[in-house]
Amino acid sequence: MLLQNKIQKLADQYKSDTIDIRRHLHAHPELSFEENETVAFVTEKLRSFGISNLTSKANTGLVALIEGKNPAKKTVALRADMDALPINEANEVSYKSTNPGVMHACGHDVHTSSLLGTARILNEIKADFEGTIKLLFQPGEEKVPGGAAMMIADKALLDPKPSAILGQHVMPLIPVGKVGFRKGMYMASADELYIKVKGKGGHGAMPETLVDPVLISAHILVALQQVVSRKADPKTPSVLSFGKVMADGATNVIPNEVNIEGTFRTLNEDWRKEAHQHMIKIAKGIAEGMGGEVDFEVRKGYPFLKNEPELTERSIQAAKTYLGEENVVDLDIWMAAEDFSYYTQEMDGCFYRLGTRNESKGIVSGVHTPTFDIDEDALGLSTGLMAWLALEELKHT
Ligand SMILES: [Zn+2]
Ligand SMILES: [Zn+2]
């Protein structure tokens, strides 16, 4: 039997088990860096599939190895994230979260169950391929500093060192049965900005005796937009948004200070650092010119995510072979952030999207909402597809 057919057959055979695993994980979500029961469950499942080369990483993370023939030939890594979000689930389903206020609303239950299914398939056919598959089950994707950074710091990418890494994420905008890819820059870096504008408050009727931090803040907010409109390379997407401005005075009270919070996102690491410096300089210059002061803190989040073009092209071709040309779609740039980007800074990576939408079943909610769910038919193809992509990549020299 052709290897592709063998994989497809196993994916079909294991589909209902994979769905059961997903439902168990969905019903028992754990927050970032608290994935204790989740990782214990993943460990137990891997052992039950006969995969016993397991190493604990980053407290609640896990690395597993599946060795084919000639294991030293090449290593390909596959990644799943395991954490849930602080959201109260609103779906009335049999597998509803049993942990109030915590929900798998970003599909990490799907990524974890799918990677378990992929592992099961690959372990079954390990006599059919050469090289090693490294499985990364990581904690804390949803929370800075990001489980990926912790896995890397804990040497998850060494011994053996993979030459490429693949990851998938659910996508409720793409119909079930399809997957999406994008070559090159795909997702943004995301930094939090905290600006404290300090003046001298007092009676609103006597501004000439005060330093008004509200007016300074207004100038700063407007001026900072020129970083995006005048300083950024128009070919590199950048976005600067402020969603919180707190001037806690009154109609006749000018406050002592104003606190502003926002986000800066882009897709180039050099420009990202440069933009931080521009913003700080502009804010400080305006505040000083108007007699006030500013504390400008940049809390750095994840770097931007780049899909290595050649690896991604090979994955696209392999996906077309596995799913049919019509089921592989192009993705647009997505200005959200994802800690998979840390892996793509270390090695070639490809992060693709698994379609989970089904309008006929009313499955349309976005990720990070209390009504998010998936069409579980996606688990019939996601396991086999990732196994197929990994083996095609292992064959590439
Ligand atoms: Zn998320
Ligand atoms: Zn996610």
Tab-separated table of C-alpha atoms and ligand atoms in Angstrom:
chain	number	residue	atom	x	y	z
A	1	MET	CA	0.000	0.000	0.000
A	2	LEU	CA	1.229	3.516	-0.731
A	3	LEU	CA	2.459	5.293	2.392
A	4	GLN	CA	-0.039	8.095	1.842
A	5	ASN	CA	-2.933	5.614	1.734
A	6	LYS	CA	-1.595	3.871	4.815
A	7	ILE	CA	-1.539	7.192	6.706
A	8	GLN	CA	-5.031	8.126	5.517
A	9	LYS	CA	-6.369	4.741	6.587
A	10	LEU	CA	-4.846	5.056	10.078
A	11	ALA	CA	-6.128	8.626	10.444
A	12	ASP	CA	-9.651	7.396	9.653
A	13	GLN	CA	-9.264	4.419	11.960
A	14	TYR	CA	-8.142	6.601	14.901
A	15	LYS	CA	-10.498	9.507	14.219
A	16	SER	CA	-13.084	8.649	16.883
A	17	ASP	CA	-10.341	8.113	19.503
A	18	THR	CA	-8.789	11.450	18.551
A	19	ILE	CA	-12.194	13.103	19.004
A	20	ASP	CA	-12.595	11.433	22.412
A	21	ILE	CA	-9.165	12.754	23.433
A	22	ARG	CA	-10.087	16.236	22.255
A	23	ARG	CA	-13.324	16.111	24.240
A	24	HIS	CA	-11.499	14.998	27.380
A	25	LEU	CA	-9.032	17.879	27.024
A	26	HIS	CA	-11.832	20.309	26.237
A	27	ALA	CA	-13.736	19.292	29.371
A	28	HIS	CA	-10.588	19.666	31.533
A	29	PRO	CA	-8.911	22.913	30.467
A	30	GLU	CA	-5.978	24.377	32.400
A	31	LEU	CA	-4.540	27.900	32.280
A	32	SER	CA	-1.104	28.803	30.933
A	33	PHE	CA	1.780	27.229	32.889
A	34	GLU	CA	-0.679	25.199	34.988
A	35	GLU	CA	-1.067	22.313	32.498
A	36	ASN	CA	-0.272	19.606	35.083
A	37	GLU	CA	-3.180	17.257	34.428
A	38	THR	CA	-3.018	17.921	30.701
A	39	VAL	CA	0.627	16.909	30.422
A	40	ALA	CA	0.012	13.849	32.614
A	41	PHE	CA	-2.831	12.848	30.271
A	42	VAL	CA	-0.653	13.413	27.187
A	43	THR	CA	2.137	11.323	28.759
A	44	GLU	CA	-0.252	8.479	29.519
A	45	LYS	CA	-1.672	8.540	25.970
A	46	LEU	CA	1.785	8.519	24.356
A	47	ARG	CA	2.806	5.556	26.533
A	48	SER	CA	-0.402	3.712	25.604
A	49	PHE	CA	0.560	4.193	21.920
A	50	GLY	CA	3.958	2.644	22.658
A	51	ILE	CA	5.905	5.937	22.610
A	52	SER	CA	8.170	5.905	25.653
A	53	ASN	CA	11.096	8.219	24.807
A	54	LEU	CA	9.672	11.151	26.796
A	55	THR	CA	11.403	14.087	28.496
A	56	SER	CA	9.730	16.664	30.685
A	57	LYS	CA	10.541	20.275	29.665
A	58	ALA	CA	9.647	23.759	30.936
A	59	ASN	CA	7.748	22.339	33.977
A	60	THR	CA	4.513	21.421	32.220
A	61	GLY	CA	5.905	20.751	28.750
A	62	LEU	CA	6.963	17.477	27.156
A	63	VAL	CA	9.251	16.313	24.366
A	64	ALA	CA	8.732	12.887	22.762
A	65	LEU	CA	10.844	11.161	20.118
A	66	ILE	CA	9.743	8.683	17.477
A	67	GLU	CA	12.690	7.094	15.730
A	68	GLY	CA	12.367	5.591	12.274
A	69	LYS	CA	15.088	3.657	10.533
A	70	ASN	CA	18.452	5.464	10.487
A	71	PRO	CA	17.253	7.930	13.165
A	72	ALA	CA	20.337	10.174	12.917
A	73	LYS	CA	19.620	11.018	9.284
A	74	LYS	CA	17.350	14.001	9.935
A	75	THR	CA	14.939	15.293	12.580
A	76	VAL	CA	11.672	17.155	12.025
A	77	ALA	CA	9.813	18.743	14.968
A	78	LEU	CA	6.029	18.938	15.338
A	79	ARG	CA	4.491	21.283	17.896
A	80	ALA	CA	1.238	21.555	19.833
A	81	ASP	CA	0.316	24.052	22.551
A	82	MET	CA	-1.745	22.831	25.512
A	83	ASP	CA	-3.046	25.818	27.513
A	84	ALA	CA	-6.582	27.220	27.803
A	85	LEU	CA	-7.952	30.736	28.384
A	86	PRO	CA	-9.649	32.523	31.306
A	87	ILE	CA	-13.087	32.456	29.613
A	88	ASN	CA	-16.337	30.958	30.901
A	89	GLU	CA	-17.632	28.511	28.284
A	90	ALA	CA	-21.112	29.290	26.929
A	91	ASN	CA	-21.516	26.166	24.747
A	92	GLU	CA	-24.008	23.583	26.009
A	93	VAL	CA	-22.188	20.470	24.820
A	94	SER	CA	-21.459	17.117	26.461
A	95	TYR	CA	-17.760	18.020	26.594
A	96	LYS	CA	-18.322	21.505	28.099
A	97	SER	CA	-15.530	22.763	30.361
A	98	THR	CA	-15.808	21.375	33.890
A	99	ASN	CA	-13.360	24.008	35.128
A	100	PRO	CA	-15.463	27.171	35.627
A	101	GLY	CA	-13.930	30.302	34.128
A	102	VAL	CA	-11.423	28.312	32.066
A	103	MET	CA	-12.017	27.248	28.479
A	104	HIS	CA	-10.185	25.860	25.469
A	105	ALA	CA	-11.339	28.825	23.384
A	106	CYS	CA	-8.271	28.926	21.123
A	107	GLY	CA	-8.378	25.291	20.010
A	108	HIS	CA	-5.254	24.164	21.844
A	109	ASP	CA	-7.223	21.034	22.826
A	110	VAL	CA	-7.498	20.387	19.084
A	111	HIS	CA	-3.777	20.934	18.502
A	112	THR	CA	-2.848	18.610	21.374
A	113	SER	CA	-5.280	15.806	20.476
A	114	SER	CA	-4.322	16.108	16.832
A	115	LEU	CA	-0.601	15.825	17.590
A	116	LEU	CA	-1.344	12.752	19.717
A	117	GLY	CA	-3.135	11.237	16.724
A	118	THR	CA	-0.211	12.139	14.463
A	119	ALA	CA	2.200	10.545	16.946
A	120	ARG	CA	0.141	7.376	17.029
A	121	ILE	CA	0.163	7.112	13.227
A	122	LEU	CA	3.895	7.837	12.907
A	123	ASN	CA	4.802	5.348	15.610
A	124	GLU	CA	2.778	2.689	13.805
A	125	ILE	CA	4.645	3.221	10.537
A	126	LYS	CA	8.128	3.908	11.889
A	127	ALA	CA	9.530	1.024	9.855
A	128	ASP	CA	8.447	2.929	6.731
A	129	PHE	CA	10.542	6.082	7.171
A	130	GLU	CA	14.074	7.233	7.887
A	131	GLY	CA	14.867	9.896	10.485
A	132	THR	CA	13.431	11.098	13.775
A	133	ILE	CA	10.218	12.899	14.657
A	134	LYS	CA	10.410	15.203	17.664
A	135	LEU	CA	7.075	16.048	19.267
A	136	LEU	CA	6.867	19.255	21.292
A	137	PHE	CA	3.912	19.602	23.659
A	138	GLN	CA	4.411	23.079	25.045
A	139	PRO	CA	2.780	25.023	27.865
A	140	GLY	CA	1.630	28.629	27.990
A	141	GLU	CA	1.202	29.909	24.440
A	142	GLU	CA	-1.354	32.474	25.609
A	143	LYS	CA	0.820	34.206	28.167
A	144	VAL	CA	4.090	36.138	27.986
A	145	PRO	CA	6.950	35.068	28.118
A	146	GLY	CA	5.421	32.204	26.125
A	147	GLY	CA	5.912	28.475	26.602
A	148	ALA	CA	7.867	28.260	23.334
A	149	ALA	CA	10.594	30.526	24.719
A	150	MET	CA	10.703	28.401	27.873
A	151	MET	CA	10.928	25.157	25.886
A	152	ILE	CA	13.857	26.587	23.891
A	153	ALA	CA	15.564	27.809	27.066
A	154	ASP	CA	15.128	24.298	28.481
A	155	LYS	CA	16.983	22.882	25.447
A	156	ALA	CA	13.929	21.253	23.849
A	157	LEU	CA	15.424	21.923	20.413
A	158	LEU	CA	18.714	20.136	21.142
A	159	ASP	CA	19.641	16.485	21.127
A	160	PRO	CA	18.595	15.874	18.444
A	161	LYS	CA	18.374	19.262	16.776
A	162	PRO	CA	15.524	19.413	14.242
A	163	SER	CA	16.140	20.942	10.832
A	164	ALA	CA	12.547	22.142	10.529
A	165	ILE	CA	9.429	22.587	12.642
A	166	LEU	CA	5.754	22.379	11.712
A	167	GLY	CA	2.811	23.673	13.717
A	168	GLN	CA	-0.887	24.036	13.046
A	169	HIS	CA	-3.635	26.239	14.457
A	170	VAL	CA	-7.410	26.010	14.149
A	171	MET	CA	-8.996	28.632	11.896
A	172	PRO	CA	-12.743	29.275	12.231
A	173	LEU	CA	-12.723	31.400	9.064
A	174	ILE	CA	-11.736	28.413	6.889
A	175	PRO	CA	-14.305	25.650	6.200
A	176	VAL	CA	-13.597	22.206	7.631
A	177	GLY	CA	-11.788	20.022	5.121
A	178	LYS	CA	-9.436	22.790	4.021
A	179	VAL	CA	-6.096	24.065	5.284
A	180	GLY	CA	-4.343	27.404	4.740
A	181	PHE	CA	-0.689	28.337	4.192
A	182	ARG	CA	1.294	31.518	3.733
A	183	LYS	CA	4.910	31.823	2.665
A	184	GLY	CA	7.101	34.469	4.310
A	185	MET	CA	5.877	36.920	6.935
A	186	TYR	CA	2.650	35.701	8.457
A	187	MET	CA	1.970	36.899	12.023
A	188	ALA	CA	3.025	40.004	13.941
A	189	SER	CA	5.271	40.760	16.859
A	190	ALA	CA	3.208	42.238	19.701
A	191	ASP	CA	4.515	44.613	22.358
A	192	GLU	CA	2.544	46.235	25.135
A	193	LEU	CA	3.057	49.958	25.661
A	194	TYR	CA	2.570	51.636	29.024
A	195	ILE	CA	2.942	55.426	29.004
A	196	LYS	CA	2.683	57.454	32.183
A	197	VAL	CA	2.397	61.188	31.461
A	198	LYS	CA	3.227	63.278	34.520
A	199	GLY	CA	2.183	66.922	34.955
A	200	LYS	CA	0.969	69.071	37.800
A	201	GLY	CA	-2.740	68.873	38.574
A	202	GLY	CA	-5.099	71.372	40.132
A	203	HIS	CA	-8.196	73.496	39.482
A	204	GLY	CA	-9.372	73.392	35.896
A	205	ALA	CA	-10.023	77.128	36.008
A	206	MET	CA	-6.333	77.949	36.475
A	207	PRO	CA	-4.406	75.983	33.830
A	208	GLU	CA	-1.735	78.686	33.651
A	209	THR	CA	-0.480	77.567	37.075
A	210	LEU	CA	-0.475	73.832	36.170
A	211	VAL	CA	1.071	71.359	33.745
A	212	ASP	CA	-1.847	69.621	32.055
A	213	PRO	CA	-1.032	65.923	31.448
A	214	VAL	CA	-4.336	65.450	29.589
A	215	LEU	CA	-3.372	67.898	26.854
A	216	ILE	CA	0.161	66.457	26.718
A	217	SER	CA	-1.348	62.980	26.326
A	218	ALA	CA	-3.591	64.159	23.492
A	219	HIS	CA	-0.551	65.478	21.602
A	220	ILE	CA	1.397	62.309	22.268
A	221	LEU	CA	-1.428	60.063	21.016
A	222	VAL	CA	-1.706	61.976	17.763
A	223	ALA	CA	2.049	62.355	17.242
A	224	LEU	CA	2.841	58.693	17.823
A	225	GLN	CA	0.764	57.707	14.797
A	226	GLN	CA	3.450	59.265	12.595
A	227	VAL	CA	5.715	56.378	13.578
A	228	VAL	CA	3.410	54.147	11.545
A	229	SER	CA	2.502	56.636	8.801
A	230	ARG	CA	5.884	58.388	8.275
A	231	LYS	CA	8.646	56.209	9.688
A	232	ALA	CA	7.540	52.664	8.851
A	233	ASP	CA	8.443	51.107	5.512
A	234	PRO	CA	5.074	50.925	3.710
A	235	LYS	CA	5.973	47.371	2.631
A	236	THR	CA	6.195	46.234	6.258
A	237	PRO	CA	2.824	46.148	8.031
A	238	SER	CA	2.784	48.012	11.352
A	239	VAL	CA	-0.082	48.814	13.664
A	240	LEU	CA	-0.195	51.049	16.716
A	241	SER	CA	-3.381	51.099	18.798
A	242	PHE	CA	-4.191	52.606	22.175
A	243	GLY	CA	-7.185	51.135	23.984
A	244	LYS	CA	-6.821	52.627	27.433
A	245	VAL	CA	-6.390	56.267	28.414
A	246	MET	CA	-6.920	57.087	32.070
A	247	ALA	CA	-7.072	60.736	33.149
A	248	ASP	CA	-8.817	60.503	36.463
A	249	GLY	CA	-9.745	64.143	36.988
A	250	ALA	CA	-13.167	65.816	36.694
A	251	THR	CA	-14.793	68.617	34.699
A	252	ASN	CA	-12.977	71.098	36.905
A	253	VAL	CA	-10.017	68.997	38.051
A	254	ILE	CA	-6.850	68.534	36.033
A	255	PRO	CA	-5.195	65.321	37.278
A	256	ASN	CA	-1.510	64.920	38.126
A	257	GLU	CA	-0.984	62.137	35.641
A	258	VAL	CA	-2.479	60.225	32.752
A	259	ASN	CA	-1.872	56.551	32.015
A	260	ILE	CA	-2.040	55.285	28.447
A	261	GLU	CA	-1.892	51.654	27.327
A	262	GLY	CA	-1.566	50.302	23.837
A	263	THR	CA	-0.082	47.731	21.501
A	264	PHE	CA	2.512	47.932	18.749
A	265	ARG	CA	2.664	45.147	16.147
A	266	THR	CA	4.828	44.616	13.115
A	267	LEU	CA	6.595	42.011	10.972
A	268	ASN	CA	10.268	42.965	11.065
A	269	GLU	CA	12.510	42.594	14.117
A	270	ASP	CA	14.922	45.440	13.214
A	271	TRP	CA	12.080	47.851	12.559
A	272	ARG	CA	10.368	46.721	15.742
A	273	LYS	CA	13.351	47.868	17.858
A	274	GLU	CA	13.715	51.075	15.874
A	275	ALA	CA	10.003	51.888	16.282
A	276	HIS	CA	10.249	51.532	20.064
A	277	GLN	CA	13.034	54.140	20.092
A	278	HIS	CA	11.062	56.545	17.855
A	279	MET	CA	7.981	56.293	20.079
A	280	ILE	CA	9.935	56.914	23.273
A	281	LYS	CA	11.755	59.884	21.734
A	282	ILE	CA	8.542	61.501	20.417
A	283	ALA	CA	6.645	61.042	23.694
A	284	LYS	CA	9.500	62.379	25.806
A	285	GLY	CA	10.081	65.324	23.456
A	286	ILE	CA	6.440	66.408	23.555
A	287	ALA	CA	6.125	65.994	27.315
A	288	GLU	CA	9.313	67.958	27.985
A	289	GLY	CA	8.384	70.679	25.512
A	290	MET	CA	5.116	71.140	27.385
A	291	GLY	CA	6.707	71.106	30.839
A	292	GLY	CA	5.808	67.572	31.842
A	293	GLU	CA	7.520	64.210	31.991
A	294	VAL	CA	6.888	60.783	30.629
A	295	ASP	CA	7.707	57.203	31.673
A	296	PHE	CA	7.482	55.014	28.606
A	297	GLU	CA	7.614	51.268	29.195
A	298	VAL	CA	7.670	48.737	26.352
A	299	ARG	CA	6.813	45.223	27.529
A	300	LYS	CA	8.081	43.018	24.757
A	301	GLY	CA	5.857	40.177	23.619
A	302	TYR	CA	6.453	37.548	20.948
A	303	PRO	CA	8.555	38.171	17.839
A	304	PHE	CA	6.990	38.164	14.371
A	305	LEU	CA	6.335	34.821	12.724
A	306	LYS	CA	8.009	33.972	9.439
A	307	ASN	CA	7.157	30.874	7.454
A	308	GLU	CA	10.338	29.813	5.668
A	309	PRO	CA	9.336	30.056	1.980
A	310	GLU	CA	10.923	26.851	0.644
A	311	LEU	CA	9.779	24.650	3.532
A	312	THR	CA	6.302	26.182	3.218
A	313	GLU	CA	6.222	25.581	-0.542
A	314	ARG	CA	7.149	21.922	0.015
A	315	SER	CA	4.422	21.663	2.671
A	316	ILE	CA	1.870	23.254	0.327
A	317	GLN	CA	2.698	20.740	-2.412
A	318	ALA	CA	2.545	17.846	0.076
A	319	ALA	CA	-0.810	19.100	1.430
A	320	LYS	CA	-2.197	19.328	-2.113
A	321	THR	CA	-1.170	15.726	-2.719
A	322	TYR	CA	-2.799	14.624	0.534
A	323	LEU	CA	-5.998	16.717	0.466
A	324	GLY	CA	-6.430	17.700	-3.168
A	325	GLU	CA	-5.524	21.027	-4.759
A	326	GLU	CA	-8.938	22.598	-4.022
A	327	ASN	CA	-8.539	22.073	-0.258
A	328	VAL	CA	-5.354	24.090	0.169
A	329	VAL	CA	-5.945	27.850	0.397
A	330	ASP	CA	-3.747	30.942	0.724
A	331	LEU	CA	-3.715	32.904	3.959
A	332	ASP	CA	-3.505	36.651	4.419
A	333	ILE	CA	-1.183	38.310	6.952
A	334	TRP	CA	-2.657	38.065	10.461
A	335	MET	CA	-1.684	40.835	12.908
A	336	ALA	CA	-2.191	38.639	15.985
A	337	ALA	CA	0.877	37.151	17.674
A	338	GLU	CA	1.793	33.506	18.316
A	339	ASP	CA	4.764	32.162	20.268
A	340	PHE	CA	5.501	29.576	17.534
A	341	SER	CA	7.517	32.536	16.195
A	342	TYR	CA	10.270	31.766	18.721
A	343	TYR	CA	10.881	28.428	16.998
A	344	THR	CA	10.984	30.114	13.588
A	345	GLN	CA	13.805	32.326	14.864
A	346	GLU	CA	15.836	29.192	15.639
A	347	MET	CA	15.138	27.126	12.519
A	348	ASP	CA	12.990	26.849	9.394
A	349	GLY	CA	9.345	26.739	10.405
A	350	CYS	CA	5.928	26.418	8.809
A	351	PHE	CA	2.805	27.365	10.748
A	352	TYR	CA	-0.396	26.508	8.898
A	353	ARG	CA	-4.121	26.742	9.562
A	354	LEU	CA	-6.630	23.969	9.992
A	355	GLY	CA	-10.131	24.824	8.769
A	356	THR	CA	-12.735	24.172	11.488
A	357	ARG	CA	-15.755	26.182	10.317
A	358	ASN	CA	-19.100	24.639	9.451
A	359	GLU	CA	-21.937	27.108	8.913
A	360	SER	CA	-24.524	24.333	8.417
A	361	LYS	CA	-23.802	23.197	11.997
A	362	GLY	CA	-23.682	26.789	13.299
A	363	ILE	CA	-19.945	26.512	14.016
A	364	VAL	CA	-18.809	30.041	13.184
A	365	SER	CA	-17.567	31.665	16.434
A	366	GLY	CA	-14.120	33.186	16.533
A	367	VAL	CA	-11.269	32.042	18.767
A	368	HIS	CA	-11.133	33.638	22.242
A	369	THR	CA	-14.959	33.814	22.451
A	370	PRO	CA	-17.171	31.851	24.921
A	371	THR	CA	-18.988	30.152	22.016
A	372	PHE	CA	-15.909	28.976	20.126
A	373	ASP	CA	-16.125	25.360	18.941
A	374	ILE	CA	-14.911	23.328	15.978
A	375	ASP	CA	-16.306	20.858	13.496
A	376	GLU	CA	-14.573	17.724	14.786
A	377	ASP	CA	-14.416	16.300	11.274
A	378	ALA	CA	-11.224	18.374	11.108
A	379	LEU	CA	-9.639	15.726	13.368
A	380	GLY	CA	-10.097	13.135	10.654
A	381	LEU	CA	-7.608	14.882	8.417
A	382	SER	CA	-5.385	16.950	10.739
A	383	THR	CA	-3.600	13.931	12.245
A	384	GLY	CA	-2.781	12.248	8.954
A	385	LEU	CA	-1.939	15.490	7.182
A	386	MET	CA	0.676	16.434	9.761
A	387	ALA	CA	2.162	12.923	9.663
A	388	TRP	CA	2.336	13.149	5.880
A	389	LEU	CA	3.914	16.636	5.914
A	390	ALA	CA	6.501	15.477	8.466
A	391	LEU	CA	7.483	12.417	6.426
A	392	GLU	CA	7.698	14.391	3.192
A	393	GLU	CA	10.003	16.824	4.996
A	394	LEU	CA	12.139	14.005	6.399
A	395	LYS	CA	12.619	12.755	2.816
A	396	HIS	CA	13.782	16.174	1.603
A	397	THR	CA	17.570	16.511	1.479
B	1	ZN	ZN	-5.197	32.219	21.472
B	2	ZN	ZN	-3.918	29.722	19.910
